[in-house]
Coordinates of C-alpha atoms in Angstrom, one line a residue:
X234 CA 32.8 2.0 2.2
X235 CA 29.2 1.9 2.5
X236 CA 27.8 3.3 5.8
X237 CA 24.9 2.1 7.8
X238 CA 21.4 3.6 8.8
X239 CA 21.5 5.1 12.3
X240 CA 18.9 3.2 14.5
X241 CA 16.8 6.6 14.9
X242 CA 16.6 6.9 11.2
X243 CA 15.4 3.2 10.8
X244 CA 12.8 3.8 13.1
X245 CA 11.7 7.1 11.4
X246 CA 11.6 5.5 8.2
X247 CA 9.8 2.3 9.9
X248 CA 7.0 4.6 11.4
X249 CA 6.4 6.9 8.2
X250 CA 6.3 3.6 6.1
X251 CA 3.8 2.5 8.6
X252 CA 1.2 5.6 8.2
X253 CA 2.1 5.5 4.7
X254 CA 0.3 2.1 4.3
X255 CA -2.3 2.6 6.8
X256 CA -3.2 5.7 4.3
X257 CA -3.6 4.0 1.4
X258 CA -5.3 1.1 3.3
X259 CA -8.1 3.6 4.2
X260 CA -8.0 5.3 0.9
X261 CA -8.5 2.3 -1.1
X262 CA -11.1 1.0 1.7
X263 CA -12.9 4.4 1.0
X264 CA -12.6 3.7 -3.1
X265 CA -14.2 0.5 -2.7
X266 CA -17.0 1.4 -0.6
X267 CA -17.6 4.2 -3.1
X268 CA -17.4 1.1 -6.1
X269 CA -19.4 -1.0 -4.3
X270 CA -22.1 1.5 -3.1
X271 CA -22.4 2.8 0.6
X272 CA -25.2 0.6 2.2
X273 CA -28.6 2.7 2.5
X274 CA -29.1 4.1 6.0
X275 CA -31.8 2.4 8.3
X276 CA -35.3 3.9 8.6
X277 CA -35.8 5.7 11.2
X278 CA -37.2 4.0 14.0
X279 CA -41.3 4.8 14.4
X280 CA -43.0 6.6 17.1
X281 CA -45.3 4.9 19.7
X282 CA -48.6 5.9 18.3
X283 CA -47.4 6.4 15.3
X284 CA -50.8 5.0 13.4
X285 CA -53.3 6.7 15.7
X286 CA -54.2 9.0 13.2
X287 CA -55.0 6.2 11.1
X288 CA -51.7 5.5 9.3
X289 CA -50.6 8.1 5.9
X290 CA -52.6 8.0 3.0
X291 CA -51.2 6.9 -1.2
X292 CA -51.2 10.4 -3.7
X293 CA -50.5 8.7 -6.5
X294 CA -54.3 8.3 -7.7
X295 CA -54.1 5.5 -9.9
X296 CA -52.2 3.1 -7.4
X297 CA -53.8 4.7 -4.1
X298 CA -56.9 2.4 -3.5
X299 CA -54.9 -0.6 -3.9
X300 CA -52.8 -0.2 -0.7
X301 CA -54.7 -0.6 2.9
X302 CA -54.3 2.3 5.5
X303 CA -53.3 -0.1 8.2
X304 CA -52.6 -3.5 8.4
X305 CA -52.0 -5.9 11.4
X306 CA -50.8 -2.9 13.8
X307 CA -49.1 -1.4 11.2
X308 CA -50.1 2.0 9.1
X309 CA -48.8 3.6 5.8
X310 CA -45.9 5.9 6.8
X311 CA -47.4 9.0 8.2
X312 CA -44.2 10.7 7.7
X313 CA -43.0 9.4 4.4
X314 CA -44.4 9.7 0.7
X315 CA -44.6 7.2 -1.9
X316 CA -42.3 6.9 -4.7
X317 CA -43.4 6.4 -8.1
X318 CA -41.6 5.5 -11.3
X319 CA -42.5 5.1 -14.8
X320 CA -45.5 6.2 -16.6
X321 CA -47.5 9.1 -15.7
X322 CA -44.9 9.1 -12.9
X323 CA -43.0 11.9 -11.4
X324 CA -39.3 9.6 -11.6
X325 CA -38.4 7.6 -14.6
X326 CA -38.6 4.0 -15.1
X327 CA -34.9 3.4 -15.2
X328 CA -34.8 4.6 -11.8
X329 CA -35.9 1.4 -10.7
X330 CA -32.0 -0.1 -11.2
X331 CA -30.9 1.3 -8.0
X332 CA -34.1 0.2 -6.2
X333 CA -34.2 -3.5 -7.7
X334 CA -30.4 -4.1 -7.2
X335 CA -29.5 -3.9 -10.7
X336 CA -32.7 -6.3 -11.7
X337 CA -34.1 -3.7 -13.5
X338 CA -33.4 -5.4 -17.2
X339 CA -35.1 -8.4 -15.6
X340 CA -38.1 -6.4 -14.8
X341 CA -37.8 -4.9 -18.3
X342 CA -37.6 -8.1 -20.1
X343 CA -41.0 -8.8 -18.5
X344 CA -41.9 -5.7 -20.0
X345 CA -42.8 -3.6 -16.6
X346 CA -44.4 -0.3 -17.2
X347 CA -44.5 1.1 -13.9
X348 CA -43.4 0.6 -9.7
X349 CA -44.6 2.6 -6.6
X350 CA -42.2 2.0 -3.6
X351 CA -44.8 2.8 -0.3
X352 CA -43.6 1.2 3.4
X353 CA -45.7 0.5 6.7
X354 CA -44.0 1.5 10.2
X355 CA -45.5 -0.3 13.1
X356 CA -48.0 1.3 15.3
X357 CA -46.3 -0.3 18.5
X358 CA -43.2 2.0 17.7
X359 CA -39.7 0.6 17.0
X360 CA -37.8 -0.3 13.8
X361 CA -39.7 -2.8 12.1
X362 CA -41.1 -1.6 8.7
X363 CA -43.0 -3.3 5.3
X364 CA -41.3 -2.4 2.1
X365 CA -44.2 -2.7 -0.7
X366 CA -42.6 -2.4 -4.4
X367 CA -46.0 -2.7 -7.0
X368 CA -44.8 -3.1 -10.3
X369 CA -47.7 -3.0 -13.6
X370 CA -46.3 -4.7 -16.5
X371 CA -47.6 -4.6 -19.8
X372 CA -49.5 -7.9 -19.8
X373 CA -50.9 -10.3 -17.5
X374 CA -48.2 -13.1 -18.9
X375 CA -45.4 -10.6 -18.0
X376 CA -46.7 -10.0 -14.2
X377 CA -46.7 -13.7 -13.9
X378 CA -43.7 -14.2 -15.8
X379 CA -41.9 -12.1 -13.3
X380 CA -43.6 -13.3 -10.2
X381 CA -42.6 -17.4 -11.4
X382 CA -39.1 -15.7 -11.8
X383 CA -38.8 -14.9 -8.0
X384 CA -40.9 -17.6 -6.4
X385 CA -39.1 -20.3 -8.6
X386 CA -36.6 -18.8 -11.0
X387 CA -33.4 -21.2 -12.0
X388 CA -34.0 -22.7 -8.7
X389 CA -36.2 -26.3 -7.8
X390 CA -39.9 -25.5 -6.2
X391 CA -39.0 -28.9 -4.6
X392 CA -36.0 -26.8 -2.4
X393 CA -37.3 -26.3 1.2
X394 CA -36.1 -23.2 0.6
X395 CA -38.7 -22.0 -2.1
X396 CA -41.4 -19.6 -0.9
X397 CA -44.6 -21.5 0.1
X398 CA -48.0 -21.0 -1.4
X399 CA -50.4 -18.8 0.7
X400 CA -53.7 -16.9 -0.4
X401 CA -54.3 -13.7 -2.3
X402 CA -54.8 -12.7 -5.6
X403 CA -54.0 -15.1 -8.6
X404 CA -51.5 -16.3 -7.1
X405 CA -49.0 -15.6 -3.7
X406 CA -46.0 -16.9 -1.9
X407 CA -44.5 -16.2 1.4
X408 CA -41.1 -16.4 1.7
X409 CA -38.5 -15.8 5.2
X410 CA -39.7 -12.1 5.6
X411 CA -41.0 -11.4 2.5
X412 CA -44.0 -12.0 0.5
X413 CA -44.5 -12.2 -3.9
X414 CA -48.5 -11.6 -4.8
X415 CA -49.8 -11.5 -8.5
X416 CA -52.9 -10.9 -10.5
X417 CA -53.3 -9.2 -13.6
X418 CA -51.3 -6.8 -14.8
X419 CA -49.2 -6.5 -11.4
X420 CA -47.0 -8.0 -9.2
X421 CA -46.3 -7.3 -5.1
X422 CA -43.3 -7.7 -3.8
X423 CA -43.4 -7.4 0.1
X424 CA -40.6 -7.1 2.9
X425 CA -40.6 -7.3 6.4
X426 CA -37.4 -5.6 7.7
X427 CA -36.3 -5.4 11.3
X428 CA -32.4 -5.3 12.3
X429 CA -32.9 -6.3 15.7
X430 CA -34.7 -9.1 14.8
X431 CA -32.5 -12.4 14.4
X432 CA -34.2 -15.0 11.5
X433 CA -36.6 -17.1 13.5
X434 CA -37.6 -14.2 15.0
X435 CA -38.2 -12.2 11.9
X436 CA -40.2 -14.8 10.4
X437 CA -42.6 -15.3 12.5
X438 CA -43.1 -11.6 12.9
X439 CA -43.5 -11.6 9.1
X440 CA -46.2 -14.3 8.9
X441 CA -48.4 -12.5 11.5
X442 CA -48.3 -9.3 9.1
X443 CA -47.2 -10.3 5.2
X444 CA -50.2 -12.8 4.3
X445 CA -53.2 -10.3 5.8
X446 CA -51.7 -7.5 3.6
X447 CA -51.2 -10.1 0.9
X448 CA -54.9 -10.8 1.1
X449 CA -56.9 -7.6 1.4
X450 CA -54.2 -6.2 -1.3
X451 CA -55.2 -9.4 -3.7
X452 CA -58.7 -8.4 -3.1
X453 CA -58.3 -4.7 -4.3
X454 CA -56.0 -5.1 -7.5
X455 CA -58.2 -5.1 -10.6
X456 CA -57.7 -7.6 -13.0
X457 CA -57.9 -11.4 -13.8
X458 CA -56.9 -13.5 -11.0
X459 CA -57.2 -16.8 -13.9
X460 CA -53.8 -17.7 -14.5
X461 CA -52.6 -17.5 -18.4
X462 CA -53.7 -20.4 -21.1
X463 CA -50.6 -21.8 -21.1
X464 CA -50.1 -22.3 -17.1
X465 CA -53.8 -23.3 -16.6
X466 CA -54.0 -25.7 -19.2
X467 CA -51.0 -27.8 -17.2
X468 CA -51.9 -31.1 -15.4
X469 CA -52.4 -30.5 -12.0
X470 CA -52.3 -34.5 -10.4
X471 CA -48.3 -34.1 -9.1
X472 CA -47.3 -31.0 -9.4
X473 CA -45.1 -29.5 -7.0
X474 CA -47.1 -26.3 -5.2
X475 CA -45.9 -22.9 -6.7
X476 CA -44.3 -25.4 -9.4
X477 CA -44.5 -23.1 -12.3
X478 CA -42.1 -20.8 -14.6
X479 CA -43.8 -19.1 -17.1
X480 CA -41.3 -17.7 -20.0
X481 CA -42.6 -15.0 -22.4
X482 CA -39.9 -15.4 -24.6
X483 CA -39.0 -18.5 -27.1
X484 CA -39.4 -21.8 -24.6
X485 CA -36.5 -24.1 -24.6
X486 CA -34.5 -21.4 -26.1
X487 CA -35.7 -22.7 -29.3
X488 CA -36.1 -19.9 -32.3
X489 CA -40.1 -19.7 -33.1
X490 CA -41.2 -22.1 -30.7
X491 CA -43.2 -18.8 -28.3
X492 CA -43.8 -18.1 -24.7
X493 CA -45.2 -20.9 -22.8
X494 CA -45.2 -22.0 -19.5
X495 CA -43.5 -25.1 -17.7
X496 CA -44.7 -27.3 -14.5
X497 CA -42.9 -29.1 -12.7
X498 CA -43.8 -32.6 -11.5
X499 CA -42.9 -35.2 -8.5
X500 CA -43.9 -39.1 -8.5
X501 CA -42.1 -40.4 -5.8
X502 CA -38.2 -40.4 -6.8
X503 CA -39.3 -39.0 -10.2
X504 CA -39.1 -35.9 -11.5
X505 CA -40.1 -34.0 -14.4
X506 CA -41.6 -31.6 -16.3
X507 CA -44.6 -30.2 -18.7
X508 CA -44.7 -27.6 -21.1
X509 CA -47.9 -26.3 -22.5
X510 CA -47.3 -23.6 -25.6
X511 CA -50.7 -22.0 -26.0
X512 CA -51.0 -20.6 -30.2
X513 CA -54.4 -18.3 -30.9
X514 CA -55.4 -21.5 -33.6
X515 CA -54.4 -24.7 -35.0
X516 CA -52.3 -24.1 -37.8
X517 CA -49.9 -22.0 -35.3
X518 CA -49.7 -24.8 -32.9
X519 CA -48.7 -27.2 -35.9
X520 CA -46.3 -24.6 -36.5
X521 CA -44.5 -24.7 -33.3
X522 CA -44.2 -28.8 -33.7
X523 CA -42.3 -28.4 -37.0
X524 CA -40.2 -25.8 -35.7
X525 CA -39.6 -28.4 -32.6
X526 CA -38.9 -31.1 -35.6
X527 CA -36.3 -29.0 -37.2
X528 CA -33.9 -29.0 -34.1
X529 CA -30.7 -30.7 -34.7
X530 CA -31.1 -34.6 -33.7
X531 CA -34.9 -34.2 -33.3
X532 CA -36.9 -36.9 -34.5
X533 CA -40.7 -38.1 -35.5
X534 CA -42.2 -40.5 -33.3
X535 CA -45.7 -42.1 -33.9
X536 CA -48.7 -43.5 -31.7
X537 CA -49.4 -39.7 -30.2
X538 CA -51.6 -38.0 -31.6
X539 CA -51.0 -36.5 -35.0
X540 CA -47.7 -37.2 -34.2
X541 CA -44.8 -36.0 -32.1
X542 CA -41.9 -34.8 -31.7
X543 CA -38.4 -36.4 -29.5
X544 CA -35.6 -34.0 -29.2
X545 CA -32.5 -33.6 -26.5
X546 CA -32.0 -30.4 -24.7
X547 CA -29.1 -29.0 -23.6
X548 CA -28.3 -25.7 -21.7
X549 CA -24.7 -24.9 -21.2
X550 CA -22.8 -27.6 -18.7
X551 CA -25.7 -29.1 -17.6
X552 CA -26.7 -33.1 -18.8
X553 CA -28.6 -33.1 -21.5
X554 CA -32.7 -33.5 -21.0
X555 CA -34.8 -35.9 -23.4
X556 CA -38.3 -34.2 -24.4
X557 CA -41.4 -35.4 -26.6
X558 CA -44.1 -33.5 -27.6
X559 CA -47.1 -33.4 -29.3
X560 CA -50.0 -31.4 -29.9
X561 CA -54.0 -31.4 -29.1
X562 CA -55.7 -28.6 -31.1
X563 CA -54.2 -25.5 -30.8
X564 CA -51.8 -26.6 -27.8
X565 CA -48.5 -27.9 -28.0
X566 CA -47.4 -30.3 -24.9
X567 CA -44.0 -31.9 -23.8
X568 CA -43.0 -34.1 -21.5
X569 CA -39.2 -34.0 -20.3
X570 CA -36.6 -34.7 -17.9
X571 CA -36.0 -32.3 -14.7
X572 CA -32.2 -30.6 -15.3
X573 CA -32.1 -29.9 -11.7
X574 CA -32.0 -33.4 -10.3
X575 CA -29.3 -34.6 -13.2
X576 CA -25.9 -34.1 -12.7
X577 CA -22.6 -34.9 -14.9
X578 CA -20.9 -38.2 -14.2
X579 CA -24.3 -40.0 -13.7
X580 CA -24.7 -43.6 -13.8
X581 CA -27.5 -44.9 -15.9
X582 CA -28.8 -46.4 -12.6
X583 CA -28.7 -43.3 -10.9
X584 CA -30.2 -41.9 -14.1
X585 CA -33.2 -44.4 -14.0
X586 CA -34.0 -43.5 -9.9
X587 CA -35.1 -39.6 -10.5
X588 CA -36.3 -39.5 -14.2
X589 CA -39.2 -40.8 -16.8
X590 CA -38.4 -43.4 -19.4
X591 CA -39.3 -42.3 -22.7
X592 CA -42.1 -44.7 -22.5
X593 CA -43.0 -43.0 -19.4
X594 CA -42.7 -39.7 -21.0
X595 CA -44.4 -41.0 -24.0
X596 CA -47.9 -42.4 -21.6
X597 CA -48.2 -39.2 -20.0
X598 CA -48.0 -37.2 -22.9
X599 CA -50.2 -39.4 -25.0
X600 CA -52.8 -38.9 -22.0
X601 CA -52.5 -34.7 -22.2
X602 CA -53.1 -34.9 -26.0
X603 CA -56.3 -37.5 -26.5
X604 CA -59.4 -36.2 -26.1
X605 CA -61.9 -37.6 -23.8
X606 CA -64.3 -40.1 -24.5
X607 CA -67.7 -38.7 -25.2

C-alpha cells in the first residue's frame, strides 16, 4: 500500500523547490545580461568649475584642431583622453563594433578609415556630457553616403521625425539630442546625454549646445563643403529638406548601373523621386542606360532625349515602383514612384492620390534632360 508524504516533508520539498527555481532564475538572468552585454556605466558626473582651466586639450595631432576647447559652457574633458581607432591610431579599426552598436560593417561599407571618440562635460557641473564620434572615410561620397544613411536611411525625410536641417559644414542635421555634420572626407556624429533630463527637456538643452559646436566644427574640417556630382546635380524646386540618400554602391540594386544619389520630392499629395548617376564621360553614361534597358520587363520609350528607359522596381514585399530614365551628356536621370507612401492592397485611386503618372514622370524627366535654350 502506497504511503503518503508527511506534511513537514511537503513543505521541505516545497521550499527547496522554491530556491531551486529562484537559482536558476538569477543564473539564467545573469547569462542573459552577460549575452546581451552589461549596459556601460554613466559618466561621472563633472565638477563645478570644471572648464576653468579652459577645458582639456585633443593629442591626437591630426584630428586635434578640428575640435573646439569649449563650447556653449561646456569644455573638452579635462579628465578624460580621446580615443582613437584606425589608421595611424593607437586601437584598431574593428574596435569601432562595440562603439557603433554593431554598425561597424555599415561604416565599413562606406569605406571609413578612421574614428576619434572625444566628450564635453559641462562647465556648470552635473551629469550632462557631448559624445563626439569623427569618422574619415576614404572619399568624400562615402562621408556623405554615411551621413544620408543616418539623417534619412530606409526611413521618409517627410517623417516629423527626421532630423531637421541646420548650418555647418556641407551639410548638418539636428536631431532629439543629437546632431549628424559632414564635409569632405568626414562625418560628426554628436550626442547630448543627460539621465536626469526627461525628452523635452533634453532637447532643448541640446539645441542651446549641438548647432554652435556643429558650426565652428564645420568651419575647421578641411575639405569640400560642395556636395558630390550626383547629389548637386538633383532638382532642387520640391524637394523635401535633408531629402537625399546617396548610395556608393550599384543604385536600384541593379548590376553595373554605379553609385548615384536619390532626392526625394513633394507636390502636394505627390510624391516621388530623382536619381542622378554621374559617369566621368558620355559613352559611360550611355552605358548605364543599356544596362538599365536590359532589366527584365524594361522597355524603350521615345520623345526624351536620345531616348529612355521604363522599367518596374521591386524590393522584397514592397509594391512595385514604375521608373523612366534618360540621359543628358554624361548623366543619367530617373524619375520614379516613392516606395514609402505605397502599400500592398492599394486601390488604383488611392494609387493615383500620392504618385506621378507616367506622363507626369515622363514631363519632368524630359525637363532634367533638354538643354536650355541658348
Amino acid at each position: 500500500m502506497a504511503h503518503s508524504a508527511s506534511p513537514a516533508r511537503s513543505t521541505l520539498g516545497v521550499l527547496l523547490a522554491g530556491a531551486l527555481t529562484a537559482a536558476l532564475a538569477v543564473g539564467c538572468g545573469k547569462k542573459e545580461e552577460e549575452r546581451m552585454g552589461a549596459p556601460p556605466p554613466p559618466a561621472p558626473a563633472a565638477k563645478p568649475a570644471a572648464c576653468s582651466g579652459g577645458g582639456g586639450t585633443i593629442t591626437d595631432a591630426a584630428s586635434a584642431p578640428f575640435f573646439p576647447r569649449t563650447i556653449g559652457g561646456f569644455c573638452l574633458d579635462p579628465n578624460g583622453a580621446e580615443k582613437t581607432f584606425g589608421e595611424s591610431a593607437p586601437l584598431p579599426l574593428d574596435s569601432i563594433c562595440d562603439m557603433f552598436d554593431g554598425e561597424c560593417e555599415i561604416y565599413k561599407g562606406f569605406g571609413v578609415r578612421r574614428v576619434v571618440e572625444a566628450r564635453y562635460v559641462s562647465g556648470a557641473g552635473g551629469s550632462a556630457t557631448v559624445d563626439v564620434h569623427l569618422s574619415k572615410f576614404g572619399s568624400t561620397e562615402g562621408a556623405y553616403g554615411m551621413f544620408t544613411k543616418r539623417t534619412v536611411g530606409d526611413g521618409d525625410p517627410a517623417d516629423e521625425a527626421t532630423p531637421r536641417h541646420i548650418e555647418g559644414g556641407g551639410a548638418a542635421a539636428m536631431g532629439v539630442g543629437n546632431a549628424y555634420l559632414w564635409r569632405g572626407q568626414y562625418l560628426a556624429e554628436i550626442t547630448y546625454n543627460d539621465e536626469a533630463l526627461a525628452e523635452a527637456a533634453l532637447k532643448s538643452s541640446s539645441e542651446k549646445v549641438l548647432p554652435g559646436l556643429v558650426k565652428e566644427m564645420g568651419a575647421k574640417l578641411p575639405g569640400e563643403a560642395a556636395l558630390p556630382p550626383a547629389a548637386a546635380t538633383l532638382p532642387k524646386d520640391n524637394m523635401i529638406q535633408l531629402g537625399i540618400r546617396y548610395e556608393t554602391k550599384d543604385v536600384l540594386g541593379v548590376d553595373g548601373a554605379g553609385p548615384g544619389a536619390f532626392g526625394y520630392y513633394k507636390e502636394v499629395d505627390k510624391r516621388y523621386r530623382v536619381l542622378s548617376v554621374v559617369r566621368g564621360d558620355v559613352d559611360q553614361a550611355k552605358d548605364v542606360l543599356s544596362t538599365l534597358a536590359k532589366q527584365p520587363g524594361a522597355s524603350r520609350e521615345k520623345g526624351i532625349g536620345d531616348g529612355a528607359v521604363r522599367l518596374m522596381h521591386k524590393e522584397g514585399d514592397s509594391p512595385a515602383t514604375e521608373w523612366i530614365f534618360a540621359r543628358a551628356d554624361k548623366t543619367v536621370y530617373g524619375v520614379g514612384d516613392e516606395a514609402r507612401v505605397l502599400r500592398s492592397g492599394m486601390t488604383a485611386d488611392e494609387h493615383a492620390k500620392v504618385t506621378l503618372t507616367k506622363e507626369e514622370k515622363s514631363a519632368r524627366l524630359k525637363k532634367l534632360v533638354t538643354p536650355p535654350a541658348p
